[in-house]
Amino acid sequence: MVQAEAVIDLDAIRANTAYLAERAATRSAATMAVVKADGYGHGAVPSARAALAGGATWLGVSTVGEALELRAAGIDSPLLSWLNAPGTDFTAAVVSDVDLGVPSIPLLDDVVASAKRADRTARVHLKVDTGLGRSGATPADWPDLLTAAAKATAEGTVEVVGVWSHFACADEPGHPSIAAQIGVFHEALEVADRHGVHPQLRHMANSAGTLTLPEAYFDLVRPGVSIYGLSPNPGHVPAEALRPAMTLRGRVLIAKRVPAGHGVSYGHTYHTSAPTTLAVVPLGYGDGVPRHASSVGPLLLGGVRRRIAGRVCMDQFVVDVGDDPVSDGDEAVLFGPGDRGEPTADDWAEAVGTINYEIVTRIGARVPRTYVGAGA
Ligand SMILES: *Cc1c(COP(=O)(O)O)cnc(C)c1O
């Protein structure tokens, strides 16, 4: 083991995807594995390959840059990129068979211009805002977007492959907005039909939808965080069948005895209460360990669950291990699947007041990813 690493279990990603894809298949829906933000920190390309091996047939990313990175790695599955600013040049994406999410007429215009440059038909998925209040055409703007898309279709510059939307509160089962959004989506599909827009793929469900809302599977589901083995809302959205894929660990740089009353780390926000051993772990906020974890971040060290002592620094933090026999080079596990007694990403999220998504996604580029399992 190197001094710090994120170990990624590709078998877990494959098995998690297989579980989700089997659920989707009960309603004849296909599965798009979402690998944006470098596969939620797990590595986009290896995660994508593991998800495809598990039965996903589509991949989803935010930007065309992310999409082209997958294509450059030789991944040729259907691929959707949905978050691009107006003015983006989509020529390379169109040439590389990247489907494009389109929420507005200005973006459709950019796609049409790019399709003309590429001398190809661009494949688009029109996005309707059914209530999230984020991207997508509002129901009021939807007819105009459909009219523009139908015109571009007639000219041969675009093909409307999909119509899609995104939930606001699917991770809160029973939330009234869920049924309301599904209802608005059905209406938007009817409006599309009346405008002569007949998508092959209607899609709406994220991880929470895939785990709890078969009525929202439509033709395709788009799970992200669950592919990596995490629940979108621990305790509320069942994820027992999933296995967390990332383990974050580091080696103790130095373990040393200090006297009682010794200040620890910047600001001396922690003082030793007795003669004790301090262990320094080489992971800090420069690696994505939140500074909010100062004095609260959990870890497993020397077989015992402990907390960080004092401030998390850019490159390291300190643990007070008392009189336990911890030595230079020992392994400290910040989080993992939890079955060796280590904390989980959920524990970290709770300790620092965020969500598991942010814990894994922010693990920085300086931390090497070590891949284990088939395909590693
Ligand atoms: C990120 C994202 C997803 C996946 O969401 P999870 O909650 O991680 O499953 C699906 N669809 C869109 C549009 C997204 O941005």
CSV table of N, CA and C in Angstrom, one decimal, residues 56-160:
chain,number,residue,atom,x,y,z
A,56,ALA,N,-25.5,-2.4,-17.3
A,56,ALA,CA,-25.9,-1.1,-17.8
A,56,ALA,C,-25.6,-1.1,-19.3
A,57,THR,N,-26.5,-0.5,-20.0
A,57,THR,CA,-26.3,-0.4,-21.5
A,57,THR,C,-26.1,1.0,-21.9
A,58,TRP,N,-26.3,2.0,-21.0
A,58,TRP,CA,-26.1,3.4,-21.3
A,58,TRP,C,-25.1,3.9,-20.2
A,59,LEU,N,-24.4,5.0,-20.5
A,59,LEU,CA,-23.7,5.8,-19.6
A,59,LEU,C,-24.2,7.2,-19.6
A,60,GLY,N,-24.1,7.9,-18.4
A,60,GLY,CA,-24.6,9.3,-18.3
A,60,GLY,C,-23.5,10.1,-17.7
A,61,VAL,N,-23.3,11.3,-18.2
A,61,VAL,CA,-22.3,12.3,-17.6
A,61,VAL,C,-22.9,13.7,-17.7
A,62,SER,N,-22.2,14.6,-17.1
A,62,SER,CA,-22.7,16.0,-17.2
A,62,SER,C,-22.1,16.6,-18.5
A,63,THR,N,-20.8,16.8,-18.6
A,63,THR,CA,-20.3,17.6,-19.7
A,63,THR,C,-19.8,16.8,-20.8
A,64,VAL,N,-19.8,17.5,-22.0
A,64,VAL,CA,-19.2,16.8,-23.2
A,64,VAL,C,-17.8,16.4,-23.0
A,65,GLY,N,-17.1,17.2,-22.2
A,65,GLY,CA,-15.7,16.9,-21.9
A,65,GLY,C,-15.6,15.5,-21.2
A,66,GLU,N,-16.5,15.3,-20.3
A,66,GLU,CA,-16.5,14.0,-19.6
A,66,GLU,C,-16.9,12.9,-20.6
A,67,ALA,N,-17.8,13.2,-21.5
A,67,ALA,CA,-18.2,12.2,-22.5
A,67,ALA,C,-17.1,11.8,-23.4
A,68,LEU,N,-16.4,12.8,-23.8
A,68,LEU,CA,-15.3,12.6,-24.8
A,68,LEU,C,-14.1,11.8,-24.1
A,69,GLU,N,-14.0,12.0,-22.8
A,69,GLU,CA,-12.9,11.2,-22.1
A,69,GLU,C,-13.3,9.7,-22.1
A,70,LEU,N,-14.5,9.4,-22.0
A,70,LEU,CA,-15.0,8.0,-22.1
A,70,LEU,C,-14.7,7.4,-23.5
A,71,ARG,N,-15.1,8.3,-24.5
A,71,ARG,CA,-14.9,7.8,-25.9
A,71,ARG,C,-13.4,7.6,-26.2
A,72,ALA,N,-12.6,8.5,-25.6
A,72,ALA,CA,-11.1,8.5,-25.9
A,72,ALA,C,-10.6,7.2,-25.3
A,73,ALA,N,-11.2,6.7,-24.2
A,73,ALA,CA,-10.8,5.4,-23.6
A,73,ALA,C,-11.3,4.2,-24.3
A,74,GLY,N,-12.0,4.4,-25.4
A,74,GLY,CA,-12.5,3.3,-26.2
A,74,GLY,C,-13.9,2.8,-25.8
A,75,ILE,N,-14.6,3.5,-24.9
A,75,ILE,CA,-15.9,3.1,-24.5
A,75,ILE,C,-16.9,3.5,-25.6
A,76,ASP,N,-17.6,2.6,-26.2
A,76,ASP,CA,-18.5,3.0,-27.3
A,76,ASP,C,-20.0,2.7,-27.1
A,77,SER,N,-20.3,2.6,-25.8
A,77,SER,CA,-21.7,2.4,-25.5
A,77,SER,C,-22.5,3.7,-25.7
A,78,PRO,N,-23.9,3.6,-25.8
A,78,PRO,CA,-24.7,4.8,-25.8
A,78,PRO,C,-24.3,5.6,-24.6
A,79,LEU,N,-24.3,7.0,-24.8
A,79,LEU,CA,-23.7,7.9,-23.8
A,79,LEU,C,-24.5,9.2,-23.9
A,80,LEU,N,-24.9,9.7,-22.8
A,80,LEU,CA,-25.7,11.0,-22.8
A,80,LEU,C,-24.9,12.0,-21.9
A,81,SER,N,-24.8,13.2,-22.5
A,81,SER,CA,-24.2,14.3,-21.7
A,81,SER,C,-25.3,15.4,-21.6
A,82,TRP,N,-25.5,15.8,-20.3
A,82,TRP,CA,-26.7,16.6,-20.1
A,82,TRP,C,-26.5,18.0,-19.5
A,83,LEU,N,-25.2,18.4,-19.3
A,83,LEU,CA,-25.1,19.7,-18.6
A,83,LEU,C,-24.0,20.5,-19.3
A,84,ASN,N,-24.4,21.3,-20.3
A,84,ASN,CA,-23.5,22.1,-21.1
A,84,ASN,C,-24.1,23.5,-21.2
A,85,ALA,N,-23.2,24.4,-21.1
A,85,ALA,CA,-23.6,25.8,-21.2
A,85,ALA,C,-23.8,26.2,-22.7
A,86,PRO,N,-24.7,27.2,-22.9
A,86,PRO,CA,-24.9,27.7,-24.2
A,86,PRO,C,-23.6,28.3,-24.7
A,87,GLY,N,-23.4,28.1,-26.0
A,87,GLY,CA,-22.1,28.5,-26.6
A,87,GLY,C,-21.1,27.3,-26.8
A,88,THR,N,-21.5,26.2,-26.2
A,88,THR,CA,-20.6,25.0,-26.3
A,88,THR,C,-20.6,24.5,-27.7
A,89,ASP,N,-19.4,24.1,-28.2
A,89,ASP,CA,-19.2,23.5,-29.5
A,89,ASP,C,-19.4,22.0,-29.3
A,90,PHE,N,-20.5,21.5,-29.9
A,90,PHE,CA,-20.8,20.1,-29.8
A,90,PHE,C,-20.3,19.2,-30.9
A,91,THR,N,-19.5,19.8,-31.8
A,91,THR,CA,-19.1,19.1,-33.0
A,91,THR,C,-18.5,17.8,-32.7
A,92,ALA,N,-17.5,17.8,-31.8
A,92,ALA,CA,-16.8,16.5,-31.5
A,92,ALA,C,-17.7,15.5,-30.8
A,93,ALA,N,-18.7,16.0,-30.0
A,93,ALA,CA,-19.6,15.2,-29.4
A,93,ALA,C,-20.5,14.5,-30.4
A,94,VAL,N,-21.0,15.3,-31.4
A,94,VAL,CA,-21.9,14.8,-32.4
A,94,VAL,C,-21.1,13.7,-33.3
A,95,VAL,N,-19.9,14.0,-33.6
A,95,VAL,CA,-19.1,13.1,-34.4
A,95,VAL,C,-18.8,11.8,-33.6
A,96,SER,N,-18.7,11.9,-32.3
A,96,SER,CA,-18.4,10.8,-31.4
A,96,SER,C,-19.7,10.1,-30.9
A,97,ASP,N,-20.8,10.4,-31.5
A,97,ASP,CA,-22.1,9.7,-31.1
A,97,ASP,C,-22.4,9.9,-29.7
A,98,VAL,N,-22.2,11.1,-29.2
A,98,VAL,CA,-22.6,11.4,-27.8
A,98,VAL,C,-24.0,12.0,-27.9
A,99,ASP,N,-25.0,11.5,-27.2
A,99,ASP,CA,-26.3,12.0,-27.1
A,99,ASP,C,-26.3,13.3,-26.2
A,100,LEU,N,-27.1,14.3,-26.5
A,100,LEU,CA,-27.0,15.5,-25.8
A,100,LEU,C,-28.4,15.9,-25.2
A,101,GLY,N,-28.3,16.2,-23.9
A,101,GLY,CA,-29.5,16.7,-23.2
A,101,GLY,C,-29.7,18.2,-23.6
A,102,VAL,N,-31.0,18.5,-23.9
A,102,VAL,CA,-31.3,19.9,-24.4
A,102,VAL,C,-32.4,20.4,-23.5
A,103,PRO,N,-32.1,21.5,-22.7
A,103,PRO,CA,-33.2,22.0,-21.9
A,103,PRO,C,-33.8,23.3,-22.4
A,104,SER,N,-33.2,23.9,-23.5
A,104,SER,CA,-33.6,25.2,-23.9
A,104,SER,C,-33.4,25.4,-25.4
A,105,ILE,N,-34.0,26.4,-26.0
A,105,ILE,CA,-33.9,26.7,-27.4
A,105,ILE,C,-32.4,27.2,-27.7
A,106,PRO,N,-31.8,28.1,-26.9
A,106,PRO,CA,-30.4,28.5,-27.2
A,106,PRO,C,-29.5,27.2,-27.3
A,107,LEU,N,-29.7,26.3,-26.4
A,107,LEU,CA,-28.8,25.1,-26.4
A,107,LEU,C,-29.1,24.3,-27.7
A,108,LEU,N,-30.4,24.2,-28.0
A,108,LEU,CA,-30.8,23.5,-29.2
A,108,LEU,C,-30.1,24.1,-30.4
A,109,ASP,N,-30.1,25.4,-30.5
A,109,ASP,CA,-29.5,26.2,-31.6
A,109,ASP,C,-28.0,25.8,-31.7
A,110,ASP,N,-27.3,25.7,-30.5
A,110,ASP,CA,-25.9,25.3,-30.5
A,110,ASP,C,-25.7,23.9,-31.1
A,111,VAL,N,-26.6,23.0,-30.7
A,111,VAL,CA,-26.5,21.6,-31.1
A,111,VAL,C,-26.8,21.6,-32.7
A,112,VAL,N,-27.8,22.3,-33.1
A,112,VAL,CA,-28.1,22.3,-34.6
A,112,VAL,C,-26.8,22.9,-35.3
A,113,ALA,N,-26.2,23.9,-34.8
A,113,ALA,CA,-25.1,24.5,-35.5
A,113,ALA,C,-23.9,23.5,-35.6
A,114,SER,N,-23.8,22.8,-34.5
A,114,SER,CA,-22.7,21.8,-34.4
A,114,SER,C,-23.0,20.6,-35.4
A,115,ALA,N,-24.2,20.2,-35.4
A,115,ALA,CA,-24.6,19.1,-36.3
A,115,ALA,C,-24.4,19.5,-37.8
A,116,LYS,N,-24.6,20.8,-38.1
A,116,LYS,CA,-24.4,21.2,-39.5
A,116,LYS,C,-22.9,21.2,-39.8
A,117,ARG,N,-22.1,21.6,-38.8
A,117,ARG,CA,-20.6,21.6,-39.0
A,117,ARG,C,-20.1,20.2,-39.2
A,118,ALA,N,-20.7,19.3,-38.4
A,118,ALA,CA,-20.3,17.9,-38.4
A,118,ALA,C,-20.9,17.1,-39.6
A,119,ASP,N,-21.9,17.8,-40.3
A,119,ASP,CA,-22.6,17.1,-41.3
A,119,ASP,C,-23.2,15.8,-40.9
A,120,ARG,N,-23.8,15.9,-39.7
A,120,ARG,CA,-24.4,14.7,-39.1
A,120,ARG,C,-25.7,15.1,-38.4
A,121,THR,N,-26.5,14.1,-38.1
A,121,THR,CA,-27.7,14.3,-37.3
A,121,THR,C,-27.3,14.2,-35.8
A,122,ALA,N,-27.6,15.2,-35.0
A,122,ALA,CA,-27.3,15.1,-33.6
A,122,ALA,C,-28.5,14.4,-32.9
A,123,ARG,N,-28.1,13.5,-31.9
A,123,ARG,CA,-29.1,12.8,-31.1
A,123,ARG,C,-29.4,13.6,-29.8
A,124,VAL,N,-30.6,14.0,-29.6
A,124,VAL,CA,-30.9,14.8,-28.5
A,124,VAL,C,-32.0,14.2,-27.6
A,125,HIS,N,-31.9,14.6,-26.3
A,125,HIS,CA,-32.9,14.2,-25.3
A,125,HIS,C,-33.4,15.5,-24.7
A,126,LEU,N,-34.7,15.8,-25.0
A,126,LEU,CA,-35.2,17.1,-24.5
A,126,LEU,C,-35.6,17.0,-23.1
A,127,LYS,N,-35.2,18.0,-22.3
A,127,LYS,CA,-35.4,18.0,-20.9
A,127,LYS,C,-36.6,18.9,-20.5
A,128,VAL,N,-37.5,18.3,-19.7
A,128,VAL,CA,-38.6,19.1,-19.2
A,128,VAL,C,-38.5,19.2,-17.7
A,129,ASP,N,-38.7,20.4,-17.2
A,129,ASP,CA,-38.7,20.6,-15.7
A,129,ASP,C,-40.1,20.3,-15.2
A,130,THR,N,-40.2,19.2,-14.5
A,130,THR,CA,-41.5,18.8,-14.0
A,130,THR,C,-41.7,19.2,-12.6
A,131,GLY,N,-40.8,20.0,-12.1
A,131,GLY,CA,-41.0,20.5,-10.7
A,131,GLY,C,-39.7,20.7,-9.9
A,132,LEU,N,-38.6,20.2,-10.4
A,132,LEU,CA,-37.3,20.3,-9.7
A,132,LEU,C,-36.9,21.8,-9.5
A,133,GLY,N,-37.2,22.6,-10.6
A,133,GLY,CA,-36.9,24.0,-10.5
A,133,GLY,C,-35.4,24.2,-10.7
A,134,ARG,N,-34.8,23.4,-11.6
A,134,ARG,CA,-33.4,23.5,-11.9
A,134,ARG,C,-33.3,23.6,-13.4
A,135,SER,N,-32.7,22.7,-14.1
A,135,SER,CA,-32.6,22.8,-15.6
A,135,SER,C,-33.8,22.2,-16.2
A,136,GLY,N,-34.0,22.4,-17.5
A,136,GLY,CA,-35.1,21.8,-18.2
A,136,GLY,C,-36.1,22.9,-18.5
A,137,ALA,N,-36.9,22.7,-19.6
A,137,ALA,CA,-38.0,23.6,-20.0
A,137,ALA,C,-39.1,23.5,-19.1
A,138,THR,N,-39.7,24.6,-18.6
A,138,THR,CA,-40.9,24.6,-17.8
A,138,THR,C,-42.0,24.1,-18.7
A,139,PRO,N,-43.1,23.7,-18.1
A,139,PRO,CA,-44.3,23.3,-18.9
A,139,PRO,C,-44.7,24.4,-19.8
A,140,ALA,N,-44.5,25.7,-19.3
A,140,ALA,CA,-45.0,26.8,-20.2
A,140,ALA,C,-44.0,27.0,-21.4
A,141,ASP,N,-42.7,26.7,-21.2
A,141,ASP,CA,-41.8,26.8,-22.3
A,141,ASP,C,-41.7,25.6,-23.2
A,142,TRP,N,-42.3,24.5,-22.7
A,142,TRP,CA,-42.1,23.2,-23.3
A,142,TRP,C,-42.6,23.2,-24.8
A,143,PRO,N,-43.8,23.7,-25.1
A,143,PRO,CA,-44.3,23.6,-26.5
A,143,PRO,C,-43.3,24.3,-27.4
A,144,ASP,N,-42.7,25.4,-27.1
A,144,ASP,CA,-41.8,26.1,-28.0
A,144,ASP,C,-40.6,25.3,-28.2
A,145,LEU,N,-40.1,24.7,-27.2
A,145,LEU,CA,-38.9,23.8,-27.4
A,145,LEU,C,-39.2,22.7,-28.3
A,146,LEU,N,-40.4,22.1,-28.1
A,146,LEU,CA,-40.9,21.0,-29.0
A,146,LEU,C,-41.0,21.5,-30.4
A,147,THR,N,-41.6,22.6,-30.6
A,147,THR,CA,-41.7,23.2,-32.0
A,147,THR,C,-40.4,23.4,-32.7
A,148,ALA,N,-39.4,23.9,-31.9
A,148,ALA,CA,-38.1,24.1,-32.5
A,148,ALA,C,-37.4,22.8,-32.8
A,149,ALA,N,-37.6,21.8,-31.9
A,149,ALA,CA,-37.0,20.5,-32.1
A,149,ALA,C,-37.6,19.8,-33.3
A,150,ALA,N,-38.9,19.9,-33.4
A,150,ALA,CA,-39.6,19.3,-34.6
A,150,ALA,C,-39.1,19.9,-35.9
A,151,LYS,N,-38.9,21.2,-35.9
A,151,LYS,CA,-38.4,21.9,-37.1
A,151,LYS,C,-37.0,21.4,-37.4
A,152,ALA,N,-36.1,21.3,-36.4
A,152,ALA,CA,-34.7,20.8,-36.6
A,152,ALA,C,-34.8,19.3,-37.1
A,153,THR,N,-35.7,18.6,-36.5
A,153,THR,CA,-35.9,17.2,-37.0
A,153,THR,C,-36.2,17.1,-38.4
A,154,ALA,N,-37.2,17.9,-38.8
A,154,ALA,CA,-37.6,18.0,-40.2
A,154,ALA,C,-36.4,18.3,-41.2
A,155,GLU,N,-35.6,19.2,-40.7
A,155,GLU,CA,-34.4,19.6,-41.5
A,155,GLU,C,-33.3,18.6,-41.5
A,156,GLY,N,-33.4,17.6,-40.6
A,156,GLY,CA,-32.4,16.5,-40.5
A,156,GLY,C,-31.2,16.8,-39.7
A,157,THR,N,-31.3,17.9,-38.9
A,157,THR,CA,-30.1,18.3,-38.1
A,157,THR,C,-30.2,17.5,-36.7
A,158,VAL,N,-31.4,17.3,-36.2
A,158,VAL,CA,-31.4,16.5,-34.9
A,158,VAL,C,-32.4,15.4,-35.1
A,159,GLU,N,-32.2,14.4,-34.2
A,159,GLU,CA,-33.2,13.3,-33.9
A,159,GLU,C,-33.5,13.4,-32.4
A,160,VAL,N,-34.8,13.5,-32.1
A,160,VAL,CA,-35.2,13.5,-30.7
A,160,VAL,C,-35.3,12.0,-30.2
